CSV table of C-alpha atoms in Angstrom, one decimal:
chain,number,residue,atom,x,y,z
S,27,GLY,CA,-38.2,59.7,55.5
S,28,PHE,CA,-34.9,58.9,53.8
S,29,ASN,CA,-35.1,59.3,50.0
S,30,PRO,CA,-32.8,56.7,48.4
S,31,CYS,CA,-33.3,58.3,45.0
S,32,GLY,CA,-32.2,61.7,46.3
S,33,GLU,CA,-34.6,63.7,44.2
S,34,THR,CA,-38.0,65.2,44.2
S,35,CYS,CA,-40.1,65.8,41.0
S,36,ILE,CA,-42.1,68.8,42.1
S,37,TRP,CA,-40.3,71.1,39.6
S,38,PHE,CA,-39.2,68.5,37.1
S,39,PRO,CA,-41.5,65.5,36.3
S,40,THR,CA,-38.6,63.0,35.9
S,41,CYS,CA,-36.2,61.1,38.1
S,42,HIS,CA,-32.6,60.8,36.9
S,43,ALA,CA,-31.5,58.0,39.3
S,44,PRO,CA,-31.7,54.5,37.8
S,45,GLY,CA,-34.6,52.4,39.0
S,46,CYS,CA,-36.5,55.4,40.4
S,47,THR,CA,-39.8,56.7,39.5
S,48,CYS,CA,-42.0,59.7,40.5
S,49,SER,CA,-44.5,59.0,43.3
S,50,ILE,CA,-47.8,60.6,43.9
S,51,ALA,CA,-46.2,62.8,46.6
S,52,ASN,CA,-43.7,64.2,44.0
S,53,ILE,CA,-40.8,62.3,45.4
S,54,CYS,CA,-38.5,60.0,43.4
S,55,VAL,CA,-38.9,56.5,44.8
S,56,ARG,CA,-37.6,53.0,43.9
S,57,ASN,CA,-39.9,51.3,41.5
């Protein structure tokens, strides 16, 4: 499960990498 966005959003509800969004599983994924 490689995460190309390099972030999770369990503690912070935002993703800082461009083109990434928070998934239901609290992982930043490409949108």
